[in-house]
Amino acid sequence: MDGQRSVAAEWEVARAVMRVIGPSWTDDIAAGRRAVLDTYTPLLAKASTEGFSVVQDLAYGPHARHRLDVYRPTAPTGPAPVVVFVHGGGFVRGDMNANAQIYGNVPRYFARHGCVAVNVEYRLAPEATFPGGAEDVALAMRWIREHIAQYAGEGGADLSRILLIGHSAGGSHVASYLCDPRVRPVVPEVAGTVLISARLRADVLPDNPNAPGVIAYYGVDAARHEADAPMAHVDAMPVPVMTVVAEFENPHLDTYALEFCHRLAKRDAHAPRFVQVHDHNHTSVVAHLDTGDDSLGREILQFLHEINPSP
């Protein structure tokens, strides 16, 4: 009990640090990101290694970055839902294991909660320009559907309950993979998607800290930015969507998320799930998962259950 209180106290302190950082997040995003990593990496390192196992560095394609890790529950109760996570990085940087804890904390959290979870890496711009990231998501999804049973453990994997999550630039790639007619599969390969702090418009506004990354991935033609970004294809979204933003976001990403939701609401005559994660910022919105702070994780698990309930 004392150990549980200690863990709770630590993540509450970490969340308090995020509240302090939050109002000045956009003043120096690079410094804020370093503070998030410095806060959450040691906290995540204290998390238990029980409840899951991991198979690392599996190839899903020919490129050196076509790699993924599979996390699986050690005590499955039957075929498990599959949660796939695609990290961010402004299109030009980022790794599925940015350090020893992040972003492995995301699939680790879902494996602890009974899911088979996959952490996906993809090619970066300028080597891989649009729609390269979305094509990599498509390639990874095909591998998962064909091969995940080999790595899911004795409980197996339920391919009817695949939830695809993308953060930041990874959210752009996920949304394009699902919606863009040049990339999307004929029949949806997932049951639903969660877009976390996703770049749904390819803007190069002066206050966009990732404008160089947008240009590196989408090119210099502003007309192509509008046509190629996920927002242009929102009406083709084939599966239920949960859109997530942090309280303290990178410029414009929260308003783009609301626009995306609004357009889906107009299409469907009801609002999709929208979550704003209080106290957190663009980086901590995923870095806090598996610390004991359940402010987002429980929402995603509930969404997964609602779109495709457990047998």
GROMACS .gro file of C-alpha atoms in nm:
model
  311
    1MET     CA    1   0.000   0.000   0.000
    2ASP     CA    2   0.283   0.238   0.083
    3GLY     CA    3   0.437   0.159  -0.256
    4GLN     CA    4   0.112   0.240  -0.432
    5ARG     CA    5   0.085   0.570  -0.245
    6SER     CA    6   0.445   0.651  -0.341
    7VAL     CA    7   0.379   0.587  -0.711
    8ALA     CA    8   0.063   0.797  -0.701
    9ALA     CA    9   0.250   1.078  -0.529
   10GLU     CA   10   0.521   1.070  -0.797
   11TRP     CA   11   0.288   1.090  -1.093
   12GLU     CA   12   0.088   1.361  -0.922
   13VAL     CA   13   0.411   1.559  -0.881
   14ALA     CA   14   0.494   1.498  -1.247
   15ARG     CA   15   0.150   1.619  -1.350
   16ALA     CA   16   0.196   1.929  -1.134
   17VAL     CA   17   0.520   1.998  -1.321
   18MET     CA   18   0.326   1.977  -1.647
   19ARG     CA   19   0.076   2.231  -1.514
   20VAL     CA   20   0.362   2.470  -1.444
   21ILE     CA   21   0.520   2.417  -1.787
   22GLY     CA   22   0.189   2.437  -1.970
   23PRO     CA   23   0.115   2.810  -1.999
   24SER     CA   24   0.461   2.874  -2.146
   25TRP     CA   25   0.473   2.558  -2.360
   26THR     CA   26   0.470   2.742  -2.692
   27ASP     CA   27   0.743   2.985  -2.583
   28ASP     CA   28   1.012   2.716  -2.613
   29ILE     CA   29   0.872   2.381  -2.721
   30ALA     CA   30   1.215   2.218  -2.746
   31ALA     CA   31   1.294   2.307  -2.384
   32GLY     CA   32   0.949   2.193  -2.278
   33ARG     CA   33   0.997   1.860  -2.449
   34ARG     CA   34   1.330   1.809  -2.270
   35ALA     CA   35   1.156   1.884  -1.941
   36VAL     CA   36   0.888   1.625  -2.018
   37LEU     CA   37   1.146   1.359  -2.095
   38ASP     CA   38   1.347   1.448  -1.785
   39THR     CA   39   1.033   1.423  -1.573
   40TYR     CA   40   0.877   1.107  -1.711
   41THR     CA   41   1.172   0.889  -1.811
   42PRO     CA   42   1.288   0.814  -1.454
   43LEU     CA   43   0.926   0.775  -1.339
   44LEU     CA   44   0.857   0.523  -1.616
   45ALA     CA   45   1.180   0.338  -1.533
   46LYS     CA   46   1.032   0.257  -1.192
   47ALA     CA   47   0.728   0.088  -1.343
   48SER     CA   48   0.694  -0.285  -1.297
   49THR     CA   49   0.819  -0.510  -1.576
   50GLU     CA   50   0.555  -0.770  -1.488
   51GLY     CA   51   0.235  -0.834  -1.678
   52PHE     CA   52   0.379  -0.827  -2.029
   53SER     CA   53   0.660  -0.954  -2.248
   54VAL     CA   54   0.805  -0.794  -2.561
   55VAL     CA   55   0.948  -0.913  -2.890
   56GLN     CA   56   1.163  -0.636  -3.035
   57ASP     CA   57   1.288  -0.518  -3.371
   58LEU     CA   58   1.074  -0.723  -3.607
   59ALA     CA   59   1.095  -0.627  -3.976
   60TYR     CA   60   0.769  -0.546  -4.153
   61GLY     CA   61   0.934  -0.420  -4.473
   62PRO     CA   62   1.269  -0.377  -4.652
   63HIS     CA   63   1.384  -0.041  -4.511
   64ALA     CA   64   1.598  -0.016  -4.198
   65ARG     CA   65   1.316   0.179  -4.030
   66HIS     CA   66   1.049  -0.075  -4.121
   67ARG     CA   67   1.063  -0.215  -3.770
   68LEU     CA   68   0.815  -0.280  -3.492
   69ASP     CA   69   0.802  -0.418  -3.138
   70VAL     CA   70   0.523  -0.645  -3.013
   71TYR     CA   71   0.411  -0.630  -2.648
   72ARG     CA   72   0.184  -0.908  -2.522
   73PRO     CA   73   0.008  -0.978  -2.193
   74THR     CA   74   0.160  -1.260  -1.991
   75ALA     CA   75  -0.175  -1.382  -1.855
   76PRO     CA   76  -0.418  -1.362  -2.148
   77THR     CA   77  -0.780  -1.457  -2.096
   78GLY     CA   78  -0.852  -1.523  -2.463
   79PRO     CA   79  -0.790  -1.363  -2.802
   80ALA     CA   80  -0.676  -1.011  -2.721
   81PRO     CA   81  -0.757  -0.685  -2.895
   82VAL     CA   82  -0.465  -0.536  -3.086
   83VAL     CA   83  -0.351  -0.178  -3.022
   84VAL     CA   84  -0.106  -0.030  -3.275
   85PHE     CA   85   0.086   0.288  -3.192
   86VAL     CA   86   0.259   0.518  -3.444
   87HIS     CA   87   0.487   0.779  -3.284
   88GLY     CA   88   0.538   1.142  -3.379
   89GLY     CA   89   0.840   1.356  -3.460
   90GLY     CA   90   0.747   1.640  -3.693
   91PHE     CA   91   0.787   1.414  -4.002
   92VAL     CA   92   1.170   1.441  -3.994
   93ARG     CA   93   1.269   1.279  -3.664
   94GLY     CA   94   1.149   1.035  -3.400
   95ASP     CA   95   1.191   0.670  -3.313
   96MET     CA   96   0.954   0.413  -3.169
   97ASN     CA   97   1.202   0.394  -2.880
   98ALA     CA   98   1.303   0.758  -2.839
   99ASN     CA   99   1.476   0.645  -2.521
  100ALA     CA  100   1.464   0.339  -2.298
  101GLN     CA  101   1.110   0.425  -2.180
  102ILE     CA  102   0.941   0.651  -2.436
  103TYR     CA  103   0.750   0.556  -2.656
  104GLY     CA  104   0.759   0.196  -2.538
  105ASN     CA  105   0.550   0.310  -2.243
  106VAL     CA  106   0.246   0.337  -2.473
  107PRO     CA  107   0.225  -0.025  -2.594
  108ARG     CA  108   0.342  -0.140  -2.250
  109TYR     CA  109   0.037   0.026  -2.094
  110PHE     CA  110  -0.203  -0.151  -2.327
  111ALA     CA  111  -0.029  -0.488  -2.288
  112ARG     CA  112  -0.074  -0.453  -1.911
  113HIS     CA  113  -0.445  -0.405  -1.978
  114GLY     CA  114  -0.485  -0.724  -2.177
  115CYS     CA  115  -0.407  -0.609  -2.531
  116VAL     CA  116  -0.149  -0.722  -2.781
  117ALA     CA  117   0.024  -0.391  -2.852
  118VAL     CA  118   0.252  -0.294  -3.139
  119ASN     CA  119   0.500  -0.005  -3.153
  120VAL     CA  120   0.569   0.100  -3.514
  121GLU     CA  121   0.862   0.288  -3.667
  122TYR     CA  122   0.847   0.438  -4.018
  123ARG     CA  123   1.059   0.621  -4.273
  124LEU     CA  124   1.125   0.993  -4.227
  125ALA     CA  125   1.128   1.293  -4.458
  126PRO     CA  126   1.301   1.410  -4.666
  127GLU     CA  127   1.396   1.054  -4.762
  128ALA     CA  128   1.032   0.947  -4.757
  129THR     CA  129   0.800   1.225  -4.871
  130PHE     CA  130   0.420   1.219  -4.888
  131PRO     CA  131   0.257   0.969  -4.885
  132GLY     CA  132   0.553   0.763  -4.760
  133GLY     CA  133   0.456   0.767  -4.393
  134ALA     CA  134   0.101   0.655  -4.467
  135GLU     CA  135   0.232   0.385  -4.700
  136ASP     CA  136   0.450   0.258  -4.416
  137VAL     CA  137   0.149   0.242  -4.185
  138ALA     CA  138  -0.031   0.042  -4.454
  139LEU     CA  139   0.267  -0.193  -4.487
  140ALA     CA  140   0.285  -0.239  -4.108
  141MET     CA  141  -0.088  -0.311  -4.089
  142ARG     CA  142  -0.060  -0.579  -4.356
  143TRP     CA  143   0.226  -0.739  -4.162
  144ILE     CA  144   0.024  -0.727  -3.841
  145ARG     CA  145  -0.278  -0.892  -3.996
  146GLU     CA  146  -0.064  -1.165  -4.152
  147HIS     CA  147   0.190  -1.229  -3.874
  148ILE     CA  148   0.072  -1.104  -3.535
  149ALA     CA  149  -0.063  -1.447  -3.442
  150GLN     CA  150   0.296  -1.575  -3.430
  151TYR     CA  151   0.386  -1.322  -3.161
  152ALA     CA  152   0.061  -1.271  -2.971
  153GLY     CA  153   0.124  -1.543  -2.714
  154GLU     CA  154  -0.097  -1.832  -2.614
  155GLY     CA  155  -0.414  -1.622  -2.594
  156GLY     CA  156  -0.388  -1.514  -2.955
  157ALA     CA  157  -0.498  -1.189  -3.118
  158ASP     CA  158  -0.848  -1.078  -3.216
  159LEU     CA  159  -0.810  -0.914  -3.557
  160SER     CA  160  -1.168  -0.786  -3.542
  161ARG     CA  161  -1.059  -0.554  -3.258
  162ILE     CA  162  -0.762  -0.359  -3.391
  163LEU     CA  163  -0.728  -0.003  -3.264
  164LEU     CA  164  -0.480   0.217  -3.453
  165ILE     CA  165  -0.333   0.513  -3.260
  166GLY     CA  166  -0.119   0.791  -3.407
  167HIS     CA  167   0.050   1.077  -3.225
  168SER     CA  168   0.148   1.409  -3.390
  169ALA     CA  169   0.304   1.334  -3.732
  170GLY     CA  170   0.219   0.970  -3.670
  171GLY     CA  171  -0.142   1.082  -3.641
  172SER     CA  172  -0.113   1.244  -3.984
  173HIS     CA  173   0.014   0.919  -4.132
  174VAL     CA  174  -0.260   0.716  -3.962
  175ALA     CA  175  -0.533   0.952  -4.081
  176SER     CA  176  -0.401   0.951  -4.438
  177TYR     CA  177  -0.376   0.572  -4.435
  178LEU     CA  178  -0.741   0.551  -4.332
  179CYS     CA  179  -0.888   0.829  -4.548
  180ASP     CA  180  -0.672   0.912  -4.850
  181PRO     CA  181  -0.793   0.724  -5.162
  182ARG     CA  182  -0.432   0.693  -5.281
  183VAL     CA  183  -0.338   0.489  -4.975
  184ARG     CA  184  -0.638   0.349  -4.789
  185PRO     CA  185  -0.729  -0.018  -4.818
  186VAL     CA  186  -1.047  -0.113  -5.000
  187VAL     CA  187  -1.185  -0.263  -4.678
  188PRO     CA  188  -1.085  -0.106  -4.344
  189GLU     CA  189  -0.825  -0.312  -4.162
  190VAL     CA  190  -0.897  -0.167  -3.818
  191ALA     CA  191  -1.202  -0.130  -3.595
  192GLY     CA  192  -1.126   0.228  -3.492
  193THR     CA  193  -0.861   0.493  -3.456
  194VAL     CA  194  -0.732   0.740  -3.198
  195LEU     CA  195  -0.567   1.057  -3.331
  196ILE     CA  196  -0.359   1.217  -3.055
  197SER     CA  197  -0.234   1.573  -3.114
  198ALA     CA  198  -0.231   1.487  -3.483
  199ARG     CA  199  -0.126   1.728  -3.757
  200LEU     CA  200  -0.443   1.718  -3.964
  201ARG     CA  201  -0.363   2.029  -4.171
  202ALA     CA  202  -0.024   2.083  -4.334
  203ASP     CA  203   0.025   2.447  -4.240
  204VAL     CA  204   0.349   2.644  -4.260
  205LEU     CA  205   0.228   2.938  -4.050
  206PRO     CA  206   0.497   3.148  -3.881
  207ASP     CA  207   0.416   3.010  -3.535
  208ASN     CA  208   0.422   2.646  -3.645
  209PRO     CA  209   0.743   2.505  -3.490
  210ASN     CA  210   0.729   2.211  -3.730
  211ALA     CA  211   0.681   2.409  -4.052
  212PRO     CA  212   1.019   2.287  -4.188
  213GLY     CA  213   0.904   1.931  -4.132
  214VAL     CA  214   0.578   1.998  -4.314
  215ILE     CA  215   0.775   2.126  -4.613
  216ALA     CA  216   1.017   1.832  -4.597
  217TYR     CA  217   0.728   1.584  -4.607
  218TYR     CA  218   0.458   1.757  -4.814
  219GLY     CA  219   0.682   1.974  -5.034
  220VAL     CA  220   0.691   2.348  -5.100
  221ASP     CA  221   0.367   2.374  -5.303
  222ALA     CA  222   0.105   2.523  -5.069
  223ALA     CA  223  -0.174   2.394  -5.293
  224ARG     CA  224  -0.049   2.040  -5.234
  225HIS     CA  225  -0.050   2.102  -4.858
  226GLU     CA  226  -0.425   2.155  -4.869
  227ALA     CA  227  -0.493   1.864  -5.103
  228ASP     CA  228  -0.265   1.609  -4.938
  229ALA     CA  229  -0.322   1.671  -4.567
  230PRO     CA  230  -0.573   1.445  -4.389
  231MET     CA  231  -0.831   1.722  -4.353
  232ALA     CA  232  -0.896   1.707  -4.728
  233HIS     CA  233  -1.018   1.348  -4.692
  234VAL     CA  234  -1.198   1.355  -4.358
  235ASP     CA  235  -1.533   1.269  -4.518
  236ALA     CA  236  -1.389   0.933  -4.623
  237MET     CA  237  -1.302   0.827  -4.266
  238PRO     CA  238  -1.436   0.470  -4.258
  239VAL     CA  239  -1.411   0.383  -3.887
  240PRO     CA  240  -1.501   0.538  -3.549
  241VAL     CA  241  -1.258   0.809  -3.439
  242MET     CA  242  -1.149   0.935  -3.101
  243THR     CA  243  -0.966   1.266  -3.133
  244VAL     CA  244  -0.737   1.371  -2.848
  245VAL     CA  245  -0.561   1.698  -2.776
  246ALA     CA  246  -0.356   1.818  -2.483
  247GLU     CA  247  -0.460   2.119  -2.281
  248PHE     CA  248  -0.130   2.280  -2.380
  249GLU     CA  249  -0.086   2.202  -2.748
  250ASN     CA  250   0.151   2.297  -3.025
  251PRO     CA  251   0.001   2.590  -3.218
  252HIS     CA  252  -0.317   2.515  -3.414
  253LEU     CA  253  -0.327   2.137  -3.359
  254ASP     CA  254  -0.619   2.162  -3.117
  255THR     CA  255  -0.822   2.379  -3.355
  256TYR     CA  256  -0.751   2.141  -3.643
  257ALA     CA  257  -0.868   1.852  -3.426
  258LEU     CA  258  -1.192   2.036  -3.352
  259GLU     CA  259  -1.240   2.109  -3.722
  260PHE     CA  260  -1.185   1.742  -3.802
  261CYS     CA  261  -1.445   1.644  -3.541
  262HIS     CA  262  -1.689   1.907  -3.664
  263ARG     CA  263  -1.671   1.778  -4.018
  264LEU     CA  264  -1.727   1.420  -3.901
  265ALA     CA  265  -2.019   1.538  -3.689
  266LYS     CA  266  -2.179   1.709  -3.988
  267ARG     CA  267  -2.132   1.396  -4.198
  268ASP     CA  268  -2.266   1.155  -3.938
  269ALA     CA  269  -2.520   1.377  -3.759
  270HIS     CA  270  -2.358   1.299  -3.425
  271ALA     CA  271  -2.035   1.406  -3.263
  272PRO     CA  272  -1.735   1.172  -3.251
  273ARG     CA  273  -1.546   1.118  -2.926
  274PHE     CA  274  -1.327   1.418  -2.839
  275VAL     CA  275  -1.097   1.430  -2.536
  276GLN     CA  276  -0.886   1.718  -2.405
  277VAL     CA  277  -0.631   1.587  -2.156
  278HIS     CA  278  -0.599   1.843  -1.881
  279ASP     CA  279  -0.260   1.955  -1.746
  280HIS     CA  280  -0.072   1.779  -2.026
  281ASN     CA  281   0.113   1.915  -2.329
  282HIS     CA  282   0.190   1.790  -2.679
  283THR     CA  283   0.462   1.553  -2.553
  284SER     CA  284   0.341   1.453  -2.208
  285VAL     CA  285   0.002   1.355  -2.353
  286VAL     CA  286   0.168   1.025  -2.448
  287ALA     CA  287   0.473   1.027  -2.217
  288HIS     CA  288   0.253   0.997  -1.906
  289LEU     CA  289   0.099   0.663  -2.006
  290ASP     CA  290   0.195   0.372  -1.777
  291THR     CA  291   0.300   0.598  -1.489
  292GLY     CA  292  -0.020   0.545  -1.291
  293ASP     CA  293  -0.170   0.865  -1.431
  294ASP     CA  294  -0.471   0.718  -1.611
  295SER     CA  295  -0.611   1.041  -1.747
  296LEU     CA  296  -0.594   0.924  -2.110
  297GLY     CA  297  -0.541   0.549  -2.097
  298ARG     CA  298  -0.879   0.469  -1.944
  299GLU     CA  299  -1.052   0.684  -2.208
  300ILE     CA  300  -0.886   0.490  -2.490
  301LEU     CA  301  -0.966   0.154  -2.334
  302GLN     CA  302  -1.330   0.259  -2.293
  303PHE     CA  303  -1.341   0.373  -2.656
  304LEU     CA  304  -1.197   0.038  -2.768
  305HIS     CA  305  -1.464  -0.146  -2.573
  306GLU     CA  306  -1.745   0.073  -2.709
  307ILE     CA  307  -1.653   0.036  -3.075
  308ASN     CA  308  -1.608  -0.340  -3.048
  309PRO     CA  309  -1.707  -0.488  -2.710
  310SER     CA  310  -1.520  -0.783  -2.563
  311PRO     CA  311  -1.690  -1.118  -2.625
   0.00000   0.00000   0.00000
